[in-house]
Amino acid sequence: DIQMTQSPSSLSASIGDRVTITCRASQSISSYLNWYQQKPGKAPKVLIYAASTLQSGVPSRFSGSGSGTDFTFIISSLQPEDFATYYCQQSYITPYTFGQGTKVEIK
Amino acid sequence: EVQLVESGGNLVQPGGSLRLSCAASGFTFSSYWMSWVRQAPGKGLEWVANMKPDGSEKYYVDSVKGRMTISRDNAKSSLYLQMNSLRAEDTAVYYCTRHSFSRFGPSHDYWGQGTLVTVSS
């Protein structure tokens, strides 16, 4: 199975900060990479698919980049509603494994 | 409006069985791959299984192979997960999800609210 490793596991940030999360795959997955946001008690929501394509309706402050094994997820200016846990997921081959998550907390 | 509504979660003893259901509406169910994704309490997400629209292909994570079976009834717009020989480590919220495909594979573009399965004596 492909292992997905996110870093950091958690971070504290202030409103307006730029937040960067990285995700590394244990083998090359081209651009078969999705990013999800999950708030407590809620189902996850897809933000970015195919490594860099913004899902319809998702604010442009969210972005993704990368290919192969190394990927980056950025929130350009953190907003109050962005405090949540973020997951990457490879969609290259089943099982479609997720990273362990990055919890973004208020500083 | 796309809706996915799971049901069937419950408390079950180790070794027991349970069948989860997911009622879909707001889209042409028979045209979409569907998945189950689970999340143990306080833990991350784990993809469990998915199924092709016509039911001809099914895929599972190794930890549930031989114990869980994904199925669907396109006439009823419903997805199912038959869970047998349940273990404590199967305790989780189970989400029904729809796949959306780009040229770089699927993403889970819609999720249900989840149904809790607790395996405990």
PDB file of C-alpha atoms in Angstrom:
ATOM      1  CA  ASP A   1       0.000   0.000   0.000  1.00  0.00           C
ATOM      2  CA  ILE A   2       1.078   3.593  -0.597  1.00  0.00           C
ATOM      3  CA  GLN A   3       1.850   5.431   2.638  1.00  0.00           C
ATOM      4  CA  MET A   4       1.003   9.110   2.901  1.00  0.00           C
ATOM      5  CA  THR A   5       2.910  11.175   5.444  1.00  0.00           C
ATOM      6  CA  GLN A   6       1.735  14.658   6.354  1.00  0.00           C
ATOM      7  CA  SER A   7       3.653  17.288   8.247  1.00  0.00           C
ATOM      8  CA  PRO A   8       3.235  18.835  10.614  1.00  0.00           C
ATOM      9  CA  SER A   9       0.684  16.792  12.595  1.00  0.00           C
ATOM     10  CA  SER A  10      -0.576  20.016  14.130  1.00  0.00           C
ATOM     11  CA  LEU A  11       0.124  23.699  13.989  1.00  0.00           C
ATOM     12  CA  SER A  12      -0.983  26.894  15.673  1.00  0.00           C
ATOM     13  CA  ALA A  13      -1.587  29.947  13.552  1.00  0.00           C
ATOM     14  CA  SER A  14      -3.242  33.346  13.706  1.00  0.00           C
ATOM     15  CA  ILE A  15      -5.896  34.871  11.517  1.00  0.00           C
ATOM     16  CA  GLY A  16      -4.290  36.143   8.358  1.00  0.00           C
ATOM     17  CA  ASP A  17      -1.294  33.808   8.549  1.00  0.00           C
ATOM     18  CA  ARG A  18      -0.057  31.793   5.614  1.00  0.00           C
ATOM     19  CA  VAL A  19      -0.300  28.092   6.432  1.00  0.00           C
ATOM     20  CA  THR A  20       1.640  25.382   4.639  1.00  0.00           C
ATOM     21  CA  ILE A  21       1.078  21.636   4.974  1.00  0.00           C
ATOM     22  CA  THR A  22       3.148  19.041   3.194  1.00  0.00           C
ATOM     23  CA  CYS A  23       2.271  15.509   2.162  1.00  0.00           C
ATOM     24  CA  ARG A  24       4.742  12.883   0.985  1.00  0.00           C
ATOM     25  CA  ALA A  25       3.849   9.643  -0.768  1.00  0.00           C
ATOM     26  CA  SER A  26       5.902   6.474  -0.331  1.00  0.00           C
ATOM     27  CA  GLN A  27       6.042   6.097  -4.115  1.00  0.00           C
ATOM     28  CA  SER A  28       5.328   8.298  -7.089  1.00  0.00           C
ATOM     29  CA  ILE A  29       1.630   9.048  -7.548  1.00  0.00           C
ATOM     30  CA  SER A  30       1.890  11.644 -10.327  1.00  0.00           C
ATOM     31  CA  SER A  31      -0.861  14.172  -9.531  1.00  0.00           C
ATOM     32  CA  TYR A  32      -3.298  11.655  -8.028  1.00  0.00           C
ATOM     33  CA  LEU A  33      -3.639  13.636  -4.808  1.00  0.00           C
ATOM     34  CA  ASN A  34      -6.628  15.124  -3.031  1.00  0.00           C
ATOM     35  CA  TRP A  35      -6.947  17.429  -0.026  1.00  0.00           C
ATOM     36  CA  TYR A  36      -9.860  17.404   2.431  1.00  0.00           C
ATOM     37  CA  GLN A  37     -10.964  19.609   5.306  1.00  0.00           C
ATOM     38  CA  GLN A  38     -12.762  18.167   8.309  1.00  0.00           C
ATOM     39  CA  LYS A  39     -14.344  20.139  11.126  1.00  0.00           C
ATOM     40  CA  PRO A  40     -15.212  18.493  14.465  1.00  0.00           C
ATOM     41  CA  GLY A  41     -18.271  16.291  14.263  1.00  0.00           C
ATOM     42  CA  LYS A  42     -18.651  16.828  10.527  1.00  0.00           C
ATOM     43  CA  ALA A  43     -17.915  14.823   7.421  1.00  0.00           C
ATOM     44  CA  PRO A  44     -14.823  15.761   5.423  1.00  0.00           C
ATOM     45  CA  LYS A  45     -15.105  18.098   2.462  1.00  0.00           C
ATOM     46  CA  VAL A  46     -12.924  17.962  -0.635  1.00  0.00           C
ATOM     47  CA  LEU A  47     -11.014  21.184  -1.245  1.00  0.00           C
ATOM     48  CA  ILE A  48      -8.510  20.236  -3.941  1.00  0.00           C
ATOM     49  CA  TYR A  49      -8.281  17.302  -6.331  1.00  0.00           C
ATOM     50  CA  ALA A  50      -5.670  16.271  -8.896  1.00  0.00           C
ATOM     51  CA  ALA A  51      -3.064  17.941  -6.676  1.00  0.00           C
ATOM     52  CA  SER A  52      -3.881  21.499  -7.678  1.00  0.00           C
ATOM     53  CA  THR A  53      -7.466  21.830  -8.933  1.00  0.00           C
ATOM     54  CA  LEU A  54      -9.773  23.753  -6.654  1.00  0.00           C
ATOM     55  CA  GLN A  55     -13.128  22.083  -6.054  1.00  0.00           C
ATOM     56  CA  SER A  56     -16.060  24.197  -7.180  1.00  0.00           C
ATOM     57  CA  GLY A  57     -17.139  26.676  -4.523  1.00  0.00           C
ATOM     58  CA  VAL A  58     -13.917  26.480  -2.514  1.00  0.00           C
ATOM     59  CA  PRO A  59     -12.300  29.856  -1.740  1.00  0.00           C
ATOM     60  CA  SER A  60      -9.204  30.769  -3.719  1.00  0.00           C
ATOM     61  CA  ARG A  61      -7.107  31.205  -0.571  1.00  0.00           C
ATOM     62  CA  PHE A  62      -6.709  27.426  -0.677  1.00  0.00           C
ATOM     63  CA  SER A  63      -4.183  26.028  -3.133  1.00  0.00           C
ATOM     64  CA  GLY A  64      -2.264  22.851  -3.812  1.00  0.00           C
ATOM     65  CA  SER A  65       0.830  21.948  -5.757  1.00  0.00           C
ATOM     66  CA  GLY A  66       3.258  19.141  -6.376  1.00  0.00           C
ATOM     67  CA  SER A  67       3.571  15.903  -8.275  1.00  0.00           C
ATOM     68  CA  GLY A  68       5.391  12.630  -7.907  1.00  0.00           C
ATOM     69  CA  THR A  69       5.961  12.132  -4.199  1.00  0.00           C
ATOM     70  CA  ASP A  70       5.931  15.631  -2.686  1.00  0.00           C
ATOM     71  CA  PHE A  71       2.890  17.844  -2.362  1.00  0.00           C
ATOM     72  CA  THR A  72       2.056  21.138  -0.682  1.00  0.00           C
ATOM     73  CA  PHE A  73      -1.221  22.576   0.539  1.00  0.00           C
ATOM     74  CA  ILE A  74      -1.407  26.295   1.300  1.00  0.00           C
ATOM     75  CA  ILE A  75      -3.919  28.560   2.951  1.00  0.00           C
ATOM     76  CA  SER A  76      -2.771  32.001   1.879  1.00  0.00           C
ATOM     77  CA  SER A  77      -4.550  33.983   4.598  1.00  0.00           C
ATOM     78  CA  LEU A  78      -6.056  31.942   7.417  1.00  0.00           C
ATOM     79  CA  GLN A  79      -9.675  32.735   8.225  1.00  0.00           C
ATOM     80  CA  PRO A  80     -11.651  31.835  11.375  1.00  0.00           C
ATOM     81  CA  GLU A  81     -13.614  29.170   9.520  1.00  0.00           C
ATOM     82  CA  ASP A  82     -10.396  27.421   8.406  1.00  0.00           C
ATOM     83  CA  PHE A  83      -9.575  25.983  11.812  1.00  0.00           C
ATOM     84  CA  ALA A  84      -9.990  22.290  11.134  1.00  0.00           C
ATOM     85  CA  THR A  85      -8.076  19.121  10.351  1.00  0.00           C
ATOM     86  CA  TYR A  86      -6.731  18.673   6.833  1.00  0.00           C
ATOM     87  CA  TYR A  87      -6.031  15.350   5.124  1.00  0.00           C
ATOM     88  CA  CYS A  88      -4.264  14.416   1.931  1.00  0.00           C
ATOM     89  CA  GLN A  89      -5.311  11.272   0.055  1.00  0.00           C
ATOM     90  CA  GLN A  90      -3.736   9.449  -2.850  1.00  0.00           C
ATOM     91  CA  SER A  91      -6.120   8.294  -5.573  1.00  0.00           C
ATOM     92  CA  TYR A  92      -3.464   6.511  -7.663  1.00  0.00           C
ATOM     93  CA  ILE A  93      -4.256   2.986  -6.602  1.00  0.00           C
ATOM     94  CA  THR A  94      -6.517   1.239  -4.121  1.00  0.00           C
ATOM     95  CA  PRO A  95      -6.513   1.302  -1.181  1.00  0.00           C
ATOM     96  CA  TYR A  96      -6.849   5.068  -1.480  1.00  0.00           C
ATOM     97  CA  THR A  97      -4.809   5.901   1.586  1.00  0.00           C
ATOM     98  CA  PHE A  98      -5.038   9.105   3.580  1.00  0.00           C
ATOM     99  CA  GLY A  99      -2.376  11.002   5.441  1.00  0.00           C
ATOM    100  CA  GLN A 100      -2.667  11.078   9.218  1.00  0.00           C
ATOM    101  CA  GLY A 101      -4.056  14.596   9.213  1.00  0.00           C
ATOM    102  CA  THR A 102      -2.888  18.071  10.185  1.00  0.00           C
ATOM    103  CA  LYS A 103      -4.842  19.900  12.852  1.00  0.00           C
ATOM    104  CA  VAL A 104      -4.818  23.663  12.399  1.00  0.00           C
ATOM    105  CA  GLU A 105      -5.477  25.422  15.692  1.00  0.00           C
ATOM    106  CA  ILE A 106      -5.834  28.993  16.821  1.00  0.00           C
ATOM    107  CA  LYS A 107      -2.688  30.607  18.224  1.00  0.00           C
TER     108      LYS A 107
ATOM    109  CA  GLU B   1     -29.236  18.564  -4.027  1.00  0.00           C
ATOM    110  CA  VAL B   2     -27.010  15.543  -3.543  1.00  0.00           C
ATOM    111  CA  GLN B   3     -27.756  13.684  -0.322  1.00  0.00           C
ATOM    112  CA  LEU B   4     -26.229  10.570   1.176  1.00  0.00           C
ATOM    113  CA  VAL B   5     -27.888   9.226   4.316  1.00  0.00           C
ATOM    114  CA  GLU B   6     -26.305   6.326   6.174  1.00  0.00           C
ATOM    115  CA  SER B   7     -28.088   4.046   8.602  1.00  0.00           C
ATOM    116  CA  GLY B   8     -27.546   0.757  10.390  1.00  0.00           C
ATOM    117  CA  GLY B   9     -24.791   1.650  12.825  1.00  0.00           C
ATOM    118  CA  ASN B  10     -25.113   0.090  16.246  1.00  0.00           C
ATOM    119  CA  LEU B  11     -23.372  -1.553  19.170  1.00  0.00           C
ATOM    120  CA  VAL B  12     -22.396  -5.118  18.288  1.00  0.00           C
ATOM    121  CA  GLN B  13     -20.362  -7.776  20.058  1.00  0.00           C
ATOM    122  CA  PRO B  14     -17.004  -8.959  18.702  1.00  0.00           C
ATOM    123  CA  GLY B  15     -17.593 -11.603  16.060  1.00  0.00           C
ATOM    124  CA  GLY B  16     -21.006 -10.191  15.248  1.00  0.00           C
ATOM    125  CA  SER B  17     -22.454  -8.830  12.031  1.00  0.00           C
ATOM    126  CA  LEU B  18     -24.021  -5.592  10.888  1.00  0.00           C
ATOM    127  CA  ARG B  19     -25.313  -4.204   7.613  1.00  0.00           C
ATOM    128  CA  LEU B  20     -24.910  -0.539   6.825  1.00  0.00           C
ATOM    129  CA  SER B  21     -27.090   1.201   4.284  1.00  0.00           C
ATOM    130  CA  CYS B  22     -26.698   4.462   2.402  1.00  0.00           C
ATOM    131  CA  ALA B  23     -29.659   6.070   0.677  1.00  0.00           C
ATOM    132  CA  ALA B  24     -28.634   8.367  -2.157  1.00  0.00           C
ATOM    133  CA  SER B  25     -30.660  11.107  -3.795  1.00  0.00           C
ATOM    134  CA  GLY B  26     -30.208  14.163  -5.968  1.00  0.00           C
ATOM    135  CA  PHE B  27     -28.068  12.504  -8.633  1.00  0.00           C
ATOM    136  CA  THR B  28     -28.082   9.532 -10.992  1.00  0.00           C
ATOM    137  CA  PHE B  29     -26.809   6.929  -8.544  1.00  0.00           C
ATOM    138  CA  SER B  30     -26.333   4.267 -11.215  1.00  0.00           C
ATOM    139  CA  SER B  31     -23.678   6.398 -12.924  1.00  0.00           C
ATOM    140  CA  TYR B  32     -21.277   6.801 -10.024  1.00  0.00           C
ATOM    141  CA  TRP B  33     -18.608   4.827  -8.232  1.00  0.00           C
ATOM    142  CA  MET B  34     -19.353   4.789  -4.515  1.00  0.00           C
ATOM    143  CA  SER B  35     -17.169   4.210  -1.464  1.00  0.00           C
ATOM    144  CA  TRP B  36     -17.195   3.598   2.250  1.00  0.00           C
ATOM    145  CA  VAL B  37     -14.662   5.518   4.351  1.00  0.00           C
ATOM    146  CA  ARG B  38     -14.342   5.080   8.112  1.00  0.00           C
ATOM    147  CA  GLN B  39     -12.920   7.029  11.012  1.00  0.00           C
ATOM    148  CA  ALA B  40     -12.149   5.495  14.387  1.00  0.00           C
ATOM    149  CA  PRO B  41     -12.876   7.730  17.379  1.00  0.00           C
ATOM    150  CA  GLY B  42     -10.292  10.502  17.554  1.00  0.00           C
ATOM    151  CA  LYS B  43      -8.356   9.057  14.617  1.00  0.00           C
ATOM    152  CA  GLY B  44      -7.834   9.764  10.933  1.00  0.00           C
ATOM    153  CA  LEU B  45      -9.673   8.663   7.836  1.00  0.00           C
ATOM    154  CA  GLU B  46      -9.419   5.183   6.342  1.00  0.00           C
ATOM    155  CA  TRP B  47     -10.763   4.235   2.925  1.00  0.00           C
ATOM    156  CA  VAL B  48     -12.578   0.897   3.251  1.00  0.00           C
ATOM    157  CA  ALA B  49     -14.056  -0.154  -0.081  1.00  0.00           C
ATOM    158  CA  ASN B  50     -15.477   1.081  -3.353  1.00  0.00           C
ATOM    159  CA  MET B  51     -17.649  -0.206  -6.144  1.00  0.00           C
ATOM    160  CA  LYS B  52     -18.141   0.458  -9.839  1.00  0.00           C
ATOM    161  CA  PRO B  53     -21.555   1.766 -10.983  1.00  0.00           C
ATOM    162  CA  ASP B  54     -22.609  -1.557 -12.511  1.00  0.00           C
ATOM    163  CA  GLY B  55     -21.229  -3.563  -9.602  1.00  0.00           C
ATOM    164  CA  SER B  56     -18.705  -5.412 -11.736  1.00  0.00           C
ATOM    165  CA  GLU B  57     -15.666  -4.164  -9.806  1.00  0.00           C
ATOM    166  CA  LYS B  58     -15.155  -3.937  -6.066  1.00  0.00           C
ATOM    167  CA  TYR B  59     -12.038  -3.081  -4.108  1.00  0.00           C
ATOM    168  CA  TYR B  60     -11.258  -3.375  -0.403  1.00  0.00           C
ATOM    169  CA  VAL B  61      -8.585  -2.406   2.074  1.00  0.00           C
ATOM    170  CA  ASP B  62      -6.732  -5.532   3.209  1.00  0.00           C
ATOM    171  CA  SER B  63      -7.930  -5.264   6.816  1.00  0.00           C
ATOM    172  CA  VAL B  64     -11.564  -5.915   5.821  1.00  0.00           C
ATOM    173  CA  LYS B  65     -11.132  -8.359   2.923  1.00  0.00           C
ATOM    174  CA  GLY B  66     -13.118 -11.519   3.519  1.00  0.00           C
ATOM    175  CA  ARG B  67     -15.104  -9.900   6.332  1.00  0.00           C
ATOM    176  CA  MET B  68     -16.887  -6.987   4.680  1.00  0.00           C
ATOM    177  CA  THR B  69     -18.798  -6.862   1.400  1.00  0.00           C
ATOM    178  CA  ILE B  70     -19.812  -3.741  -0.476  1.00  0.00           C
ATOM    179  CA  SER B  71     -22.917  -3.943  -2.637  1.00  0.00           C
ATOM    180  CA  ARG B  72     -25.460  -1.675  -4.275  1.00  0.00           C
ATOM    181  CA  ASP B  73     -29.005  -1.639  -5.581  1.00  0.00           C
ATOM    182  CA  ASN B  74     -29.189   0.892  -8.371  1.00  0.00           C
ATOM    183  CA  ALA B  75     -32.968   0.576  -8.597  1.00  0.00           C
ATOM    184  CA  LYS B  76     -33.183   1.747  -4.994  1.00  0.00           C
ATOM    185  CA  SER B  77     -30.267   4.216  -5.220  1.00  0.00           C
ATOM    186  CA  SER B  78     -28.713   2.491  -2.250  1.00  0.00           C
ATOM    187  CA  LEU B  79     -25.248   1.396  -1.192  1.00  0.00           C
ATOM    188  CA  TYR B  80     -24.586  -1.251   1.421  1.00  0.00           C
ATOM    189  CA  LEU B  81     -21.764  -2.595   3.550  1.00  0.00           C
ATOM    190  CA  GLN B  82     -22.213  -6.060   5.017  1.00  0.00           C
ATOM    191  CA  MET B  83     -19.870  -6.371   7.979  1.00  0.00           C
ATOM    192  CA  ASN B  84     -19.130  -9.830   9.431  1.00  0.00           C
ATOM    193  CA  SER B  85     -16.697 -11.149  12.050  1.00  0.00           C
ATOM    194  CA  LEU B  86     -16.484  -7.682  13.519  1.00  0.00           C
ATOM    195  CA  ARG B  87     -13.512  -6.734  15.673  1.00  0.00           C
ATOM    196  CA  ALA B  88     -12.914  -3.977  18.193  1.00  0.00           C
ATOM    197  CA  GLU B  89     -10.708  -2.232  15.630  1.00  0.00           C
ATOM    198  CA  ASP B  90     -13.704  -1.896  13.298  1.00  0.00           C
ATOM    199  CA  THR B  91     -15.226   0.600  15.747  1.00  0.00           C
ATOM    200  CA  ALA B  92     -15.634   3.800  13.759  1.00  0.00           C
ATOM    201  CA  VAL B  93     -17.936   6.243  12.084  1.00  0.00           C
ATOM    202  CA  TYR B  94     -18.625   4.878   8.601  1.00  0.00           C
ATOM    203  CA  TYR B  95     -19.169   7.395   5.817  1.00  0.00           C
ATOM    204  CA  CYS B  96     -20.798   6.698   2.480  1.00  0.00           C
ATOM    205  CA  THR B  97     -19.181   8.760  -0.261  1.00  0.00           C
ATOM    206  CA  ARG B  98     -19.605   9.448  -3.951  1.00  0.00           C
ATOM    207  CA  HIS B  99     -16.665   9.461  -6.320  1.00  0.00           C
ATOM    208  CA  SER B 100     -15.994  12.236  -8.787  1.00  0.00           C
ATOM    209  CA  PHE B 101     -13.373  11.483 -11.451  1.00  0.00           C
ATOM    210  CA  SER B 102     -10.775  13.762 -12.981  1.00  0.00           C
ATOM    211  CA  ARG B 103      -7.952  12.659 -15.272  1.00  0.00           C
ATOM    212  CA  PHE B 104      -6.030  12.057 -12.063  1.00  0.00           C
ATOM    213  CA  GLY B 105      -8.368   9.598 -10.453  1.00  0.00           C
ATOM    214  CA  PRO B 106     -11.280   9.919  -8.074  1.00  0.00           C
ATOM    215  CA  SER B 107     -12.007  12.193  -5.178  1.00  0.00           C
ATOM    216  CA  HIS B 108     -14.834  11.853  -2.666  1.00  0.00           C
ATOM    217  CA  ASP B 109     -16.981  14.817  -3.665  1.00  0.00           C
ATOM    218  CA  TYR B 110     -20.002  14.094  -1.482  1.00  0.00           C
ATOM    219  CA  TRP B 111     -20.159  12.481   1.950  1.00  0.00           C
ATOM    220  CA  GLY B 112     -22.968  11.340   4.192  1.00  0.00           C
ATOM    221  CA  GLN B 113     -23.194  12.353   7.829  1.00  0.00           C
ATOM    222  CA  GLY B 114     -21.804   9.008   8.962  1.00  0.00           C
ATOM    223  CA  THR B 115     -23.119   6.152  11.073  1.00  0.00           C
ATOM    224  CA  LEU B 116     -21.371   4.890  14.205  1.00  0.00           C
ATOM    225  CA  VAL B 117     -20.430   1.254  14.571  1.00  0.00           C
ATOM    226  CA  THR B 118     -19.225   0.192  18.003  1.00  0.00           C
ATOM    227  CA  VAL B 119     -17.776  -3.274  18.486  1.00  0.00           C
ATOM    228  CA  SER B 120     -17.604  -4.132  22.151  1.00  0.00           C
ATOM    229  CA  SER B 121     -18.670  -6.785  24.615  1.00  0.00           C
TER     230      SER B 121
END
